[in-house]
Tab-separated table of C-alpha atoms in Angstrom:
chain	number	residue	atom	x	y	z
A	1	UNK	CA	-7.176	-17.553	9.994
A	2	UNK	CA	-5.258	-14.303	10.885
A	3	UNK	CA	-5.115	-12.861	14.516
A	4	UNK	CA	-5.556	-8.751	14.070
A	5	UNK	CA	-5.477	-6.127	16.610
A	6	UNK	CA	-7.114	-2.875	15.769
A	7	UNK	CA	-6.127	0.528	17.583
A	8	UNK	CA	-8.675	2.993	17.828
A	9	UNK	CA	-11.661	0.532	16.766
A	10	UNK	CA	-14.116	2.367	18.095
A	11	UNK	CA	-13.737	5.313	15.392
A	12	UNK	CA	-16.059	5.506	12.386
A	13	UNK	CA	-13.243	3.856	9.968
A	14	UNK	CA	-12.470	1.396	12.604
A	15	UNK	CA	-15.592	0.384	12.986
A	16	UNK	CA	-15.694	-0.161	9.219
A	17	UNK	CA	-12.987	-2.614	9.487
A	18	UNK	CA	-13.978	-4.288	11.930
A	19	UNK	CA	-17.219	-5.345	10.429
A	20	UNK	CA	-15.428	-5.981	7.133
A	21	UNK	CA	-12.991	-8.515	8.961
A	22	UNK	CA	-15.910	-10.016	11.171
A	23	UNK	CA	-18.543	-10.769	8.284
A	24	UNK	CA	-15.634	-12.746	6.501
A	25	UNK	CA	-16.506	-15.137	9.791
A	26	UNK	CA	-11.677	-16.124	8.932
A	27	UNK	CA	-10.314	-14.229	11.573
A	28	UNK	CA	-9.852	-13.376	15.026
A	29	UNK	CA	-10.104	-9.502	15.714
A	30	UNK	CA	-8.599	-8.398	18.948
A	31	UNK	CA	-10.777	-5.078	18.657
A	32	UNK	CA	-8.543	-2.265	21.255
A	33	UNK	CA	-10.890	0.389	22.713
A	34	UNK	CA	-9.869	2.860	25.496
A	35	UNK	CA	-13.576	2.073	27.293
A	36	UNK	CA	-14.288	-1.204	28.249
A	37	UNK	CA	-16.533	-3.491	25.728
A	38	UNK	CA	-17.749	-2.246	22.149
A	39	UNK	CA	-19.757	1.645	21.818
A	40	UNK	CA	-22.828	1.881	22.548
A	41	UNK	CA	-25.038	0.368	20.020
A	42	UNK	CA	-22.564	-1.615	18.585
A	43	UNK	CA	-23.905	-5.204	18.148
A	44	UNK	CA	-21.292	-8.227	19.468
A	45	UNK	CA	-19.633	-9.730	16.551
A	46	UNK	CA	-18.712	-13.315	16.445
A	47	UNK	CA	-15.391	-13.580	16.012
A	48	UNK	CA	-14.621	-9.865	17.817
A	49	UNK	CA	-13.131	-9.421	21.324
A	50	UNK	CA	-13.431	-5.981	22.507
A	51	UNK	CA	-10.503	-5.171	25.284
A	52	UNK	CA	-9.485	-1.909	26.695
A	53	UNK	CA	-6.406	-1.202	26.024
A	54	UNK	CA	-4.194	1.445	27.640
A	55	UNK	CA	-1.996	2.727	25.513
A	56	UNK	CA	0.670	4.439	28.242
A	57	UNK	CA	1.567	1.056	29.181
A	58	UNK	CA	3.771	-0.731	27.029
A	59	UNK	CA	4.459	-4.101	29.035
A	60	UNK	CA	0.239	-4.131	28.936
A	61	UNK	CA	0.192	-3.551	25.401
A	62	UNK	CA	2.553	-6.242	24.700
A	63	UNK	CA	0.441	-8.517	26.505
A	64	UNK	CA	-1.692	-8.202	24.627
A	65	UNK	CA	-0.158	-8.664	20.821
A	66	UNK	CA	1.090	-11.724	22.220
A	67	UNK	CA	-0.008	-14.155	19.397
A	68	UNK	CA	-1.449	-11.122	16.714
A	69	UNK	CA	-0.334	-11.269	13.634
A	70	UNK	CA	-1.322	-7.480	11.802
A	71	UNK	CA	-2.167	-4.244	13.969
A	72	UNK	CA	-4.054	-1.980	11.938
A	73	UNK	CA	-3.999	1.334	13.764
A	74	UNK	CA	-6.728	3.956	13.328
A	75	UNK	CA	-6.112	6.441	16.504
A	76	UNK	CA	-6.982	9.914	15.988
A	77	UNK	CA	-3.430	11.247	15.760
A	78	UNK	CA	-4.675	14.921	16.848
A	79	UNK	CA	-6.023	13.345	19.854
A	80	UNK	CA	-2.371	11.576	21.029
A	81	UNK	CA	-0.161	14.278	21.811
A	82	UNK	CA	3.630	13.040	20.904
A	83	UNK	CA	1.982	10.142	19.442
A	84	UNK	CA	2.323	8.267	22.135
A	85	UNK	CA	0.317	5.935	22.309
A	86	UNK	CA	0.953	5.105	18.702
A	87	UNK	CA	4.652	5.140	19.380
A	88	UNK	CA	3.867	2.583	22.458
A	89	UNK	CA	1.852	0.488	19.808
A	90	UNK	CA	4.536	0.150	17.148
A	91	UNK	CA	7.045	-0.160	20.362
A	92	UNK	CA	4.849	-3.207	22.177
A	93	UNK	CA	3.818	-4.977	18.523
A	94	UNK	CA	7.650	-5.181	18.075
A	95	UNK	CA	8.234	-6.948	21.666
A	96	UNK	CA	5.050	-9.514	21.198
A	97	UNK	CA	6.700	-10.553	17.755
A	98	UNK	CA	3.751	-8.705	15.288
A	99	UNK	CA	4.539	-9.388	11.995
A	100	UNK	CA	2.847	-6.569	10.208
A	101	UNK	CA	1.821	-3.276	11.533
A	102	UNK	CA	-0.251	-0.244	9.044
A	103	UNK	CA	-0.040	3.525	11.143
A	104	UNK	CA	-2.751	5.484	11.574
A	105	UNK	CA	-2.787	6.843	7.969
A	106	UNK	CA	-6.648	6.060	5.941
A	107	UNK	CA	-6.285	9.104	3.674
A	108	UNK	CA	-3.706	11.253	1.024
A	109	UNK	CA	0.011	10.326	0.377
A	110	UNK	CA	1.500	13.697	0.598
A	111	UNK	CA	0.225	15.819	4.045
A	112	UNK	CA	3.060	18.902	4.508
A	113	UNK	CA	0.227	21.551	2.870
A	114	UNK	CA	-3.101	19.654	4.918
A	115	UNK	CA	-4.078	20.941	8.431
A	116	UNK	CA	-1.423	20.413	10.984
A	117	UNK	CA	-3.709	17.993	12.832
A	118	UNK	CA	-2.895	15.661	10.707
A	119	UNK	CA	0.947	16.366	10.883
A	120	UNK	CA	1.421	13.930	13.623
A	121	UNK	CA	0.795	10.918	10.956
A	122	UNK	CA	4.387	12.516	8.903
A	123	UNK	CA	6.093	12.084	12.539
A	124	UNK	CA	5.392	8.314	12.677
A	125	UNK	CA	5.975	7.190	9.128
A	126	UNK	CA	9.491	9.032	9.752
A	127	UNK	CA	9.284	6.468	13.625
A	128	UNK	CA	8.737	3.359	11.439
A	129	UNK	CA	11.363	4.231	8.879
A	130	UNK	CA	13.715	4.537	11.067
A	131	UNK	CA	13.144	1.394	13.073
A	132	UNK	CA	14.034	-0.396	10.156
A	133	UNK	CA	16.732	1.418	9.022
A	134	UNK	CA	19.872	-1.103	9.705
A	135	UNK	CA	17.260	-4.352	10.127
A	136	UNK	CA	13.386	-4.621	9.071
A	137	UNK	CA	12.106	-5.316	12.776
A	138	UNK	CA	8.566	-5.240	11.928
A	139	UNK	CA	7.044	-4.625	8.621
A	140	UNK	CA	4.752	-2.159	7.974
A	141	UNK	CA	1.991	-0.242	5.072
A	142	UNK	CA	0.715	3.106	4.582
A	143	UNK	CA	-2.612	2.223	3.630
A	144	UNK	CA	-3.603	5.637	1.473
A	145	UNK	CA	-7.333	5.987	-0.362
A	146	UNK	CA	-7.213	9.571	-0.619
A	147	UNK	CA	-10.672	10.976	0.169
A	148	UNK	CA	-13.752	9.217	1.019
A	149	UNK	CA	-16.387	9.350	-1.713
A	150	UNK	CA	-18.909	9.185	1.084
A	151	UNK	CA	-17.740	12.084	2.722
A	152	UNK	CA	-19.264	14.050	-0.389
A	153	UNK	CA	-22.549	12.671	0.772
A	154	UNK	CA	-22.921	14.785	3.395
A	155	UNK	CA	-25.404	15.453	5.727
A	156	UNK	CA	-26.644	12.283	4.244
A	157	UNK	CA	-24.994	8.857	5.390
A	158	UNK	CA	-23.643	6.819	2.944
A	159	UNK	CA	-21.833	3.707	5.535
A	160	UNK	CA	-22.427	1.488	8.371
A	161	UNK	CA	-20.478	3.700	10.661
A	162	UNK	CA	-18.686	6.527	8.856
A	163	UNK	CA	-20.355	9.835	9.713
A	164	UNK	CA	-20.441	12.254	6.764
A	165	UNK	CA	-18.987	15.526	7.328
A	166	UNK	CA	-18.543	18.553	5.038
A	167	UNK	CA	-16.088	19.059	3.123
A	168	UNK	CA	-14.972	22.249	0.277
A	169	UNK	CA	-17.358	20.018	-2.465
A	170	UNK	CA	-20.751	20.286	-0.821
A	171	UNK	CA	-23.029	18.931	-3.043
A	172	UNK	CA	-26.242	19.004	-0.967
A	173	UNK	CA	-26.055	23.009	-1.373
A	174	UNK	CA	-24.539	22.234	-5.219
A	175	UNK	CA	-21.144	24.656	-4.538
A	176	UNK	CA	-17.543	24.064	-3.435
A	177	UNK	CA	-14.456	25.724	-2.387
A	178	UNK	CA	-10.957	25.066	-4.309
A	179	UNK	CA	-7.722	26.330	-4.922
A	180	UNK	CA	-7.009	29.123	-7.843
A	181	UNK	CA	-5.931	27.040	-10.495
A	182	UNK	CA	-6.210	24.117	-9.076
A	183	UNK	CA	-8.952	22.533	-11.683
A	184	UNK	CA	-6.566	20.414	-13.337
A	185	UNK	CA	-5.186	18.597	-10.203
A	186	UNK	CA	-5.899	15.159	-9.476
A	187	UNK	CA	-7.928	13.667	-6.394
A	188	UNK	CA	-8.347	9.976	-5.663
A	189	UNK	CA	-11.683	8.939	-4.745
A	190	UNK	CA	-12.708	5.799	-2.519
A	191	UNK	CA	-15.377	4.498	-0.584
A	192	UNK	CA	-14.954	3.447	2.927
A	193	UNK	CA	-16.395	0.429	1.658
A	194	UNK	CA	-14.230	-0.573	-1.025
A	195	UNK	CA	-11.296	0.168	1.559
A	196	UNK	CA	-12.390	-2.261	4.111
A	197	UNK	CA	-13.003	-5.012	1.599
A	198	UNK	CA	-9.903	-4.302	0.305
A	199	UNK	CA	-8.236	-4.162	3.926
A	200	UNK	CA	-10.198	-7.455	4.787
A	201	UNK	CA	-8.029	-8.924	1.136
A	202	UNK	CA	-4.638	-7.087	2.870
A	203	UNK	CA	-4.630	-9.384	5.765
A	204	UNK	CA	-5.029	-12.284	3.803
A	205	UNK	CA	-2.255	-11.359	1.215
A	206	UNK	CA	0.578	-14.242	1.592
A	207	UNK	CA	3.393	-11.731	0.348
A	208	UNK	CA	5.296	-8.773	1.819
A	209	UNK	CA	3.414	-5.568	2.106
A	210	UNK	CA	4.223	-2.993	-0.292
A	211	UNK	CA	5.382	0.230	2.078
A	212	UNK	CA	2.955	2.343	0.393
A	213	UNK	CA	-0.369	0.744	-0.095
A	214	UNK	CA	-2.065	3.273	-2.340
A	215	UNK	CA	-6.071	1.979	-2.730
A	216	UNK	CA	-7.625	4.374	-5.908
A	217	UNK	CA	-11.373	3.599	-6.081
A	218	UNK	CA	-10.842	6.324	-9.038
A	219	UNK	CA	-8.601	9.046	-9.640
A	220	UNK	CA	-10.649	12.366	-11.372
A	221	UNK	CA	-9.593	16.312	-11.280
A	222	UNK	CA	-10.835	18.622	-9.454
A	223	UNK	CA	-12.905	20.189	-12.466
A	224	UNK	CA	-13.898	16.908	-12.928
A	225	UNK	CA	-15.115	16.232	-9.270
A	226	UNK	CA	-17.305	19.033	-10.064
A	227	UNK	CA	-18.996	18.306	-13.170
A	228	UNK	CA	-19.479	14.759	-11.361
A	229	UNK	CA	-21.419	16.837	-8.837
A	230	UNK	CA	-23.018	19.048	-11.184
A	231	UNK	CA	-24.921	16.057	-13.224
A	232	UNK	CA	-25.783	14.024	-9.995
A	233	UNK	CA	-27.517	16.894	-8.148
A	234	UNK	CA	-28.534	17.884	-11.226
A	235	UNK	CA	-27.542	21.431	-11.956
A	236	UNK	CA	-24.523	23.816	-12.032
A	237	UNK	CA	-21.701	24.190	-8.674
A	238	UNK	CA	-21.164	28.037	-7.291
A	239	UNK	CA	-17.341	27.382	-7.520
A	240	UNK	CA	-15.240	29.989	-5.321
A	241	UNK	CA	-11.650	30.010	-6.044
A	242	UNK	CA	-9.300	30.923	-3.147
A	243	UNK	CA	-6.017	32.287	-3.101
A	244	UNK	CA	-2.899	30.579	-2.315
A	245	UNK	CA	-1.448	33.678	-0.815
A	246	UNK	CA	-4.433	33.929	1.548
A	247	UNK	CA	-5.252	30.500	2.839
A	248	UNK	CA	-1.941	30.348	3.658
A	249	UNK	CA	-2.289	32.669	6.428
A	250	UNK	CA	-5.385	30.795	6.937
A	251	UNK	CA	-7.374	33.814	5.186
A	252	UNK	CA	-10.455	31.967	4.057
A	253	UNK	CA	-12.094	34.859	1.788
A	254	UNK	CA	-15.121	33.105	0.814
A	255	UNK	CA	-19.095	33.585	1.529
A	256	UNK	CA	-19.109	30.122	3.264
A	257	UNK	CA	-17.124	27.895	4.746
A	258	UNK	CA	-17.621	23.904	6.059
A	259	UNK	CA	-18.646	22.935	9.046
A	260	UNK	CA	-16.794	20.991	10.903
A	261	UNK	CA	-18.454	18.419	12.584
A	262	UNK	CA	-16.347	15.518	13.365
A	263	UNK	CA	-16.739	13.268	16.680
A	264	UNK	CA	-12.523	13.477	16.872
A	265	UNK	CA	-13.094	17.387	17.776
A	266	UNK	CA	-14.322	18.964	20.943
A	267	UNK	CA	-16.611	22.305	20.389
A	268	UNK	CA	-13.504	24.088	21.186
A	269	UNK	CA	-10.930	22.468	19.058
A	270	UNK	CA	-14.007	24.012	15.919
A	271	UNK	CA	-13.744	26.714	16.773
A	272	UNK	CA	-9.590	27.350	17.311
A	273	UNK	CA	-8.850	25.153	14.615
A	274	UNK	CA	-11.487	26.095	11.814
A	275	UNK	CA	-9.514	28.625	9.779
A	276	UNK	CA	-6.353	26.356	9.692
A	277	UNK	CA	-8.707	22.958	8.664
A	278	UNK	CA	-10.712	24.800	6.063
A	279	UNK	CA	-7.569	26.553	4.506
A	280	UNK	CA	-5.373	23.180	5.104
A	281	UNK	CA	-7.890	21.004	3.395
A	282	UNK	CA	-8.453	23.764	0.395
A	283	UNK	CA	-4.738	23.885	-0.247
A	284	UNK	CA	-4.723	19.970	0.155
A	285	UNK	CA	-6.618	19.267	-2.178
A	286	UNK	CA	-5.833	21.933	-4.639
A	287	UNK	CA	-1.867	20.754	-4.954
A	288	UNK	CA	-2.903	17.453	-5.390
A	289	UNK	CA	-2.555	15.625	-1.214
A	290	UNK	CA	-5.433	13.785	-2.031
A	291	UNK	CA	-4.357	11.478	-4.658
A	292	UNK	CA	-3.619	8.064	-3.799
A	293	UNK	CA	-1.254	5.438	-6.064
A	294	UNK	CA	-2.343	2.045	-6.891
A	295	UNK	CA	-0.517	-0.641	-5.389
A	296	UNK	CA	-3.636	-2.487	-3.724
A	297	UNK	CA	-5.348	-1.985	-7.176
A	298	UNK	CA	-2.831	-4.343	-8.857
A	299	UNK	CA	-2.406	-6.705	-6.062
A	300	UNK	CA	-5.660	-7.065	-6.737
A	301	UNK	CA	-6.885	-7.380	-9.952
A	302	UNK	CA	-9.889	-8.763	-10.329
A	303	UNK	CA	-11.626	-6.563	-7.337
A	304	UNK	CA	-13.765	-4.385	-9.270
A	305	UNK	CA	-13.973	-0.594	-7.156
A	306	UNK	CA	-17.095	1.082	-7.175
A	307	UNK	CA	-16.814	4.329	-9.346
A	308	UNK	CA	-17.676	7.616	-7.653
A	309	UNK	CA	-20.334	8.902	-9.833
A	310	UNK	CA	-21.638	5.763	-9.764
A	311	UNK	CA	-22.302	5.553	-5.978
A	312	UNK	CA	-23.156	9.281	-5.728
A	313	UNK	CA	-26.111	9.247	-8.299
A	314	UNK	CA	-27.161	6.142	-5.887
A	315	UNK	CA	-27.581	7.656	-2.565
A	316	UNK	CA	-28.622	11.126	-4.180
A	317	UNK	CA	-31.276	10.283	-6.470
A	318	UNK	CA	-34.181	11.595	-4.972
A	319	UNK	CA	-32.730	14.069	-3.140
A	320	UNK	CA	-33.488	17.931	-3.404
């Protein structure tokens, strides 16, 4: 039996985890929440202890590692100016004597071109490198499955708890959005599902973590992502191709644009930050952000991922 602490458990890939870890009825999950007990509608786990945790108080947070084992962090990073609070929980996991700690990460390897919401994730891998640059103090994994195949399920859900939100592929109205010669370029694809198994394997895993824990439910172009879409919906994608030069300057020259509609963002955050999201994610994905390596994938083996045409035929059959 392991004894994990999870930051930000509350969020939809949290939440994910959570379950994951609880159903394998091994562990102990120390489940940290800035509200007192689990969201609303969220059923009491055995083998789950919701605490509030606050995360400006380091002596409290070290309190309560005492005795974990692995902090998985998933706090929204736009939402913790300075990263604080995840600073205070890489700070307080060293103190209590954690043995293995994975950032706030759940998405691409490379992030310099993505919207600079996500920025604050670059700050702390640089925070836990150089922790351990004279002596490894506390060990630590990116965990990195590029983009959620269920995301591309949108407005239809596709998880327990991860909300579906569009995204430049939107294959309910059968177009997308990418980069000018970007159909080439690889994106790794992975369902939320797959990673929490795979997470729920990661905590069990006897040996040091690798520092980059790439998870690649399948890796596929962007051309190909298309043609994916275009057989399961079941007729051809209105592809727009956008210009470097103009999303850049977060010019997004196209006749639509995704909505965003993400519990992490405030009305007001949409509407400041649309532009720079949209063109972020567009030139993301179009230089290639979004692909994830493989190191979980030959860890393990045997665990067979599910394939992303696969599972999007699944929940779209049917569908208009």
């Amino acid at each position: 039996m392991v004894k994990i602490a999870i930051a930000g458990a509350s969020g939809n890939v949290g939440l994910e985890v959570v379950d994951a870890l609880a159903s394998t009825g091994k562990h102990e999950v120390l489940a940290l929440s800035r509200t007192e007990g689990p969201p609303s509608g969220i059923p009491v786990q055995d083998g789950v202890r919701w605490v509030k945790a606050e995360y400006t108080d380091l002596e409290h947070l070290t309190g309560l590692l005492k005795g974990v084992d692995t902090v998985l962090s998933f706090i929204v990073v736009h939402n913790d100016p300075g990263n604080l609070a995840q600073k205070n929980l890489i700070d307080a996991s060293i103190k209590a004597g954690v043995r293995r700690f994975a950032p706030s990460e759940w998405a691409g390897a490379r992030l310099e071109h993505m919207p600079r919401v996500l920025h604050g994730k670059l700050e702390i891998r640089e925070y836990l490198k150089k922790l351990n640059t004279k002596n490894k103090v506390l060990e630590y994994s990116l965990f990195q499955p590029g983009l959620f195949v269920n995301y591309l399920t949108h407005p239809h859900g596709s998880a327990k708890y991860l909300a579906p939100i569009a995204t430049p592929f939107d294959f309910n109205n059968r177009r997308a959005l990418i980069l000018d010669g970007s159909d080439n370029v690889p994106i790794t694809l992975t369902t939320v599902q797959d990673l929490a198994k795979v997470v729920t394997k990661a905590v069990e895993h006897t040996e040091e973590w690798p520092v980059v824990s790439g998870i690649s439910g399948e890796t596929v172009t962007v051309a190909e992502l298309i043609a994916i879409g275009e057989r399961v919906r079941g007729g051809a994608f209105n592809v727009e191709r956008l210009k470097y030069e103009d999303l850049k300057e977060q010019v997004v020259k196209s006749s639509w644009r995704p909505k965003i509609e993400h519990a992490a963002f405030t009305p007001e955050e949409v509407v400041a930050l649309e532009s720079n999201v949209v063109s972020g994610i567009v030139i993301g994905i179009g230089t290639g952000m979004m692909e994830a390596s493989d190191e979980w994938n030959k860890l393990l083996p045997d665990y067979k991922f599910t394939k992303a045409e696969e599972f999007l035929a699944s929940v779209w059959e049917g569908k208009n």
